[in-house]
Short mmCIF file of C-alpha atoms in Angstrom, two decimals:
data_model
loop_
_atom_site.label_atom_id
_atom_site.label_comp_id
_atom_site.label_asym_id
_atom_site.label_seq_id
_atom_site.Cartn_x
_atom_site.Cartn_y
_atom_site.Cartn_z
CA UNK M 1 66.93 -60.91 23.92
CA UNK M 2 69.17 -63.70 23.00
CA UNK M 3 72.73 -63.30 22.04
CA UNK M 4 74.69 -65.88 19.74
CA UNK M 5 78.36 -65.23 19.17
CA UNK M 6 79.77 -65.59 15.87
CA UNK M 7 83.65 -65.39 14.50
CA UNK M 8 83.44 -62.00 13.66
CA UNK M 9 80.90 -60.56 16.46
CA UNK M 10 77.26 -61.93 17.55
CA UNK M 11 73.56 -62.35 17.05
CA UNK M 12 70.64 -61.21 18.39
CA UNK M 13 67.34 -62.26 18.26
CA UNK M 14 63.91 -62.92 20.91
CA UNK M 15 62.55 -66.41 19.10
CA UNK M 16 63.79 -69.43 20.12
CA UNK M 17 63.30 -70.95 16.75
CA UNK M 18 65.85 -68.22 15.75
CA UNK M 19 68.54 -70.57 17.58
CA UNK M 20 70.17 -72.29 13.98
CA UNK M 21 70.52 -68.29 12.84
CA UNK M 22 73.70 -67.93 11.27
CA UNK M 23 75.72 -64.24 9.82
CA UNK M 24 73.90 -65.81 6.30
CA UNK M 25 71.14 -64.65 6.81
CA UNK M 26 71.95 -60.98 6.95
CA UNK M 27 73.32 -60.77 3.04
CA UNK M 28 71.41 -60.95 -0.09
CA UNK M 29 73.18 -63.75 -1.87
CA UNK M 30 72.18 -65.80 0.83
CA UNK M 31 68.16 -65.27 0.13
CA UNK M 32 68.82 -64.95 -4.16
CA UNK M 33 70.19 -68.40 -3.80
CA UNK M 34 66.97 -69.53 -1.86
CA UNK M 35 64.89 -68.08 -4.42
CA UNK M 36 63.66 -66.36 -1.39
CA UNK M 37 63.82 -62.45 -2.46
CA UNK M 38 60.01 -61.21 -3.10
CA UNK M 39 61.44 -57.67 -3.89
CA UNK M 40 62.81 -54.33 -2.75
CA UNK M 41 62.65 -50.67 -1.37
CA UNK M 42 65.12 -48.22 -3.21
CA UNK M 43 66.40 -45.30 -1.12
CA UNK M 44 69.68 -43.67 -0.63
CA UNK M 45 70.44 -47.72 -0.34
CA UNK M 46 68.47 -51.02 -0.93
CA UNK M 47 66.55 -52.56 1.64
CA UNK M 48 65.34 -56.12 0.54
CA UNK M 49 62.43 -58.06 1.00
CA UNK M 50 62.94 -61.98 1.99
CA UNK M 51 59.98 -64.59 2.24
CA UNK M 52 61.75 -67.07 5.34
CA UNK M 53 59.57 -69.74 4.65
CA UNK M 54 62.09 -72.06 3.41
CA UNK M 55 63.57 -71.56 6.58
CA UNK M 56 60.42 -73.38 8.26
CA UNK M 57 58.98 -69.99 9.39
CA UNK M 58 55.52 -68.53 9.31
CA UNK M 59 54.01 -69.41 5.85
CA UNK M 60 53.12 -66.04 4.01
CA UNK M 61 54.95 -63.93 6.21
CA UNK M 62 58.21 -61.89 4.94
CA UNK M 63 61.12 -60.12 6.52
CA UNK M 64 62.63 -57.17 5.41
CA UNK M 65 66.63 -57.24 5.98
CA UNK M 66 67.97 -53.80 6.25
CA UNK M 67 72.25 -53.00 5.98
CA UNK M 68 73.43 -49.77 8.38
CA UNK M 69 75.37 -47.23 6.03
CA UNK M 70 76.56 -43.81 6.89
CA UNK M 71 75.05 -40.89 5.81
CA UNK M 72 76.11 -37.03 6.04
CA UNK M 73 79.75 -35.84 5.66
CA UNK M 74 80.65 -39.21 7.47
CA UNK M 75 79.53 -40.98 4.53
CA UNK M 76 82.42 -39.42 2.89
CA UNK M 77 85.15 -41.41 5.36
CA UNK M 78 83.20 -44.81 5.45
CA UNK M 79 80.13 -46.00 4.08
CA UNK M 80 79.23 -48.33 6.76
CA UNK M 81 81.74 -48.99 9.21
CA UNK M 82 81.18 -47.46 12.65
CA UNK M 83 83.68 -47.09 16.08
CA UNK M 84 82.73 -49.89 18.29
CA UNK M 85 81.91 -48.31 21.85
CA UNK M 86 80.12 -51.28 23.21
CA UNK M 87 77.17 -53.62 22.25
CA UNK M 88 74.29 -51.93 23.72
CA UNK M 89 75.32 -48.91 21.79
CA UNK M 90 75.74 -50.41 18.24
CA UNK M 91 73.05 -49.24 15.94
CA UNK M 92 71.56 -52.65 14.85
CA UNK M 93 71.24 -53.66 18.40
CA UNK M 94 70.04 -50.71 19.92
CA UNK M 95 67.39 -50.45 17.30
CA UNK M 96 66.34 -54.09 17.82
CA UNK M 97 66.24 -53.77 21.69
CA UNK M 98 64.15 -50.59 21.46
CA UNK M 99 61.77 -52.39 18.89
CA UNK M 100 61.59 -55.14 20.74
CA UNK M 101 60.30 -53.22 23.82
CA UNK M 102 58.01 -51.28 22.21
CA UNK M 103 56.86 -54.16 19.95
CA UNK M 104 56.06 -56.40 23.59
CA UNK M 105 53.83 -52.78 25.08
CA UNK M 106 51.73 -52.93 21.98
CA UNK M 107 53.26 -49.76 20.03
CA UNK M 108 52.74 -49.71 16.27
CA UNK M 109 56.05 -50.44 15.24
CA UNK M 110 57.10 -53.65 13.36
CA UNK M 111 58.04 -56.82 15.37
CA UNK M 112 62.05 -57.23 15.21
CA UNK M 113 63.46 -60.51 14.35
CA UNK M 114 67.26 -60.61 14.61
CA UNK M 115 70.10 -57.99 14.28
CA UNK M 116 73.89 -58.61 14.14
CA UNK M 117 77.32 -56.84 14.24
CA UNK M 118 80.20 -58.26 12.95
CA UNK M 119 83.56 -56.62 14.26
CA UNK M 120 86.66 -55.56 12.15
CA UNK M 121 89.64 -53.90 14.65
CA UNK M 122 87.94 -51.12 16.44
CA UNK M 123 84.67 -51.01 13.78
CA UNK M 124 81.69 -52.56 13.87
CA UNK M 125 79.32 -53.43 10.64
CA UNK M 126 75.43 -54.43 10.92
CA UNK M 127 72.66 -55.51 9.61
CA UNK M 128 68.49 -55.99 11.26
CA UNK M 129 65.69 -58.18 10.43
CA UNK M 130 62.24 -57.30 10.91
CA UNK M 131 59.05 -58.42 10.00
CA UNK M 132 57.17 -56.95 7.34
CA UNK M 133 53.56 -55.24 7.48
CA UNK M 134 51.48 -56.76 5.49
CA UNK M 135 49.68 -54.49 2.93
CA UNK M 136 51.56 -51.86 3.98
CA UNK M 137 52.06 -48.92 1.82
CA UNK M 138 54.25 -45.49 3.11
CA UNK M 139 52.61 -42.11 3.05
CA UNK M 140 53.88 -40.84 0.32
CA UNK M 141 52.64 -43.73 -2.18
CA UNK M 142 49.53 -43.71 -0.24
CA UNK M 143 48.78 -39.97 -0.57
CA UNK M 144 50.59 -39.80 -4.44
CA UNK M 145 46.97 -42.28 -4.65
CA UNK M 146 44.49 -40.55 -3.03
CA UNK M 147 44.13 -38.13 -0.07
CA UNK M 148 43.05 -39.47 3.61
CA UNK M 149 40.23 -38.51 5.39
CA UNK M 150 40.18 -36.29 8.40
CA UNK M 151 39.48 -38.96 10.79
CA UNK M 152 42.54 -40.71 9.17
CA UNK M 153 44.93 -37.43 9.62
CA UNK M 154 43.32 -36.73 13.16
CA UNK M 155 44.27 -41.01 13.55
CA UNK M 156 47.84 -40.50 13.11
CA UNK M 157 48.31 -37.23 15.03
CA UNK M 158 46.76 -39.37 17.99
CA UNK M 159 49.55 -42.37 17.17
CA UNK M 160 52.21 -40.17 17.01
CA UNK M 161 51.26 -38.71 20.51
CA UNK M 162 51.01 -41.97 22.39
CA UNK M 163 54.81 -42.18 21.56
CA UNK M 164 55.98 -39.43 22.48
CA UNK M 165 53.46 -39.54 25.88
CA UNK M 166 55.81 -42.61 26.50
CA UNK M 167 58.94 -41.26 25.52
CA UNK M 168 59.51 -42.44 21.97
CA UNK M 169 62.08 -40.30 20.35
CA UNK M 170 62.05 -40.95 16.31
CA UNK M 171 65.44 -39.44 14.84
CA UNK M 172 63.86 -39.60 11.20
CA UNK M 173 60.12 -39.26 11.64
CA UNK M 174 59.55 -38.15 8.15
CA UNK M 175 56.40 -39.38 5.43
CA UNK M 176 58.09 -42.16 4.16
CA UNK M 177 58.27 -43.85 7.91
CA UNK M 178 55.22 -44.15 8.55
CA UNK M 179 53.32 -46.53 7.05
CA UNK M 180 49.55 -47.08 6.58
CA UNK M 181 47.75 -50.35 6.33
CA UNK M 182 44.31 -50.49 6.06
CA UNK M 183 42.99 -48.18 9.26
CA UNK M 184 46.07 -48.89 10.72
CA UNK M 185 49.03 -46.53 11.05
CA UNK M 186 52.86 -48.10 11.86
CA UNK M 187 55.96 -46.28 12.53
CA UNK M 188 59.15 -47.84 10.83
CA UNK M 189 62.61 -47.32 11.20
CA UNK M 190 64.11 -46.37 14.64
CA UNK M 191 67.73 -46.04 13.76
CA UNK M 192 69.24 -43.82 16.41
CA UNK M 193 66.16 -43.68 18.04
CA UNK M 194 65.51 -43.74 21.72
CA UNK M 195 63.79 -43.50 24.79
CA UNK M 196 63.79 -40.32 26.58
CA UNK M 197 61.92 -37.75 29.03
CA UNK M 198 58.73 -36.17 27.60
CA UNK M 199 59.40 -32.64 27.02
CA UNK M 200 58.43 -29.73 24.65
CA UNK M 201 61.87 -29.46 22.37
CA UNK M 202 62.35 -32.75 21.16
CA UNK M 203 58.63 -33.28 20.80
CA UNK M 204 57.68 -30.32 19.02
CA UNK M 205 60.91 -30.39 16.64
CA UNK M 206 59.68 -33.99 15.76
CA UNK M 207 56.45 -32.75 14.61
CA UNK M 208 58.73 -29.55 12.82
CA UNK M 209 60.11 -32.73 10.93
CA UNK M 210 57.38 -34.43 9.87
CA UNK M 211 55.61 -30.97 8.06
CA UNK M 212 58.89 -30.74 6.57
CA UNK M 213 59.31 -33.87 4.94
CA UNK M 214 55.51 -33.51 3.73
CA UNK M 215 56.12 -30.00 2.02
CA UNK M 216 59.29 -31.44 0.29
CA UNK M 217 57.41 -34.58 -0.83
CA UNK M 218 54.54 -32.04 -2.22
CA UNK M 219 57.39 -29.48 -3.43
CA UNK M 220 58.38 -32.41 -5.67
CA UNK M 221 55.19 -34.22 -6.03
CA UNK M 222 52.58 -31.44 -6.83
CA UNK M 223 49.64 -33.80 -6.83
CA UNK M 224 50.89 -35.17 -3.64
CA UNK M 225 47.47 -34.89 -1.19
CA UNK M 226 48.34 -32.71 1.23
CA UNK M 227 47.52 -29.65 2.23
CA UNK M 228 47.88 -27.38 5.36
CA UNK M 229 43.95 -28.22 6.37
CA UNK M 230 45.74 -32.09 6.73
CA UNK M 231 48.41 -30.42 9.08
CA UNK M 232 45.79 -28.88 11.48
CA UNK M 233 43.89 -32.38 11.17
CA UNK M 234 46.91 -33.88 12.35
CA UNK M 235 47.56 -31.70 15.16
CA UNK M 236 43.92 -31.36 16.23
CA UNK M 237 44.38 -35.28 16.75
CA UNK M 238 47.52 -35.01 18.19
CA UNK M 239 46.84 -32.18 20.78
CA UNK M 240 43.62 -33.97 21.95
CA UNK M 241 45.77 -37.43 22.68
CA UNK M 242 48.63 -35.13 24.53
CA UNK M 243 46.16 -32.06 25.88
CA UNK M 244 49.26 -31.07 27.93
CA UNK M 245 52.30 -30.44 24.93
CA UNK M 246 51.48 -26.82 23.79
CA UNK M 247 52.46 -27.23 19.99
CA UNK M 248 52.75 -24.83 17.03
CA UNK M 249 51.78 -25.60 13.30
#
């Protein structure tokens, strides 16, 4: 990791190429007036899409540029403006380091690009880059399509094991973070996420998370494809990856 400072804080980024980044790059005017914005993901906020190669990067390739806001009853005080404890612990950079490590030990997570902070008094503001997966399409558009295969639920029990055999915690591992290109199965999203000792708890309450998230996406999706028989395919997957986490469905 690299670190460039800038008036109002610094950047970070892994690619030495990255070197003429500037705190432009991290706002949507910046890529409009490039012509540069290929489109969108609509959540609680917007999360935009960027093709960099005006920038001299990668022809074909896009980024997707992602601003930290507040949710829960802090979201009430301040919408994105968090207390500055130190730069290791700021979201944006915590979620690029831990990216970037996994990204380097072959996990399937997306490769970061940059992140940045910019400082106002004792609050911090940021912003991440990463790249996008190509072809990708989230759970719930792919199963609102058509259902997977057991192989393919059994697939992503497995994945979701070899992260948490090495630690992984996800804070939000829910259906629309993980995304599914072609065989392939990629978890997105690591805000607040981190690296921590195996154990049961946080393991198993991951997994209680994930069923969640797919019976509210079916509760307001009926035709969503999923079913219970999907759950155990996931598990069966899961506890044959990780033998030694007892789990429950």
């Amino acid at each position: 990791m690299q670190i460039k400072p800038t008036d109002a804080g610094c950047i970070v980024f892994s690619q030495a190429s990255l070197k003429a980044i500037t705190p432009d790059w991290f706002t949507f005017d910046y890529w409009q007036d490039l012509g540069a914005i290929t489109g969108s993901s609509t959540g609680r906020y917007t999360t935009w899409f960027v093709n960099p190669h005006p920038l001299s990067q990668a022809p074909g390739e896009e980024w997707v540029l992602r601003h930290y806001y507040r949710g829960g009853m802090m979201e009430k005080f301040s919408r994105d403006a968090y207390l500055y404890t130190g730069l290791k612990r700021c979201r944006a950079i915590a979620e690029f380091n831990l990216l970037e490590l996994l990204f380097k030990e072959g996990f399937a997570v997306p490769e970061p690009v940059a992140a940045q902070i910019q400082r106002s008094g004792p609050y911090y503001r940021g912003d991440i880059i990463i790249k996008r997966i190509p072809g990708a399409r989230d759970l719930v558009a792919e199963l609102n399509q058509a259902p997977m295969s057991d192989e393919k639920w059994q697939a992503l029990g497995a994945c979701i094991a070899k992260f948490h055999r090495r630690g992984v915690y996800h804070a939000d591992l829910n259906a629309k973070n993980i995304l599914l290109a072609g065989e392939t199965f990629t978890l997105i999203d690591f805000d607040r996420g981190a690296l921590k000792q195996p154990d049961n708890k946080w393991q198993q309450a991951n997994l209680d998370r994930l069923l969640r998230s797919f019976n509210k996406e079916k509760g307001k999706a009926p035709e969503l494809h999923f079913t219970q028989e999907n759950w155990h395919q996931l598990l069966a997957g899961y506890t044959q990856a990780q033998p030694s986490l007892p789990i429950s469905d």
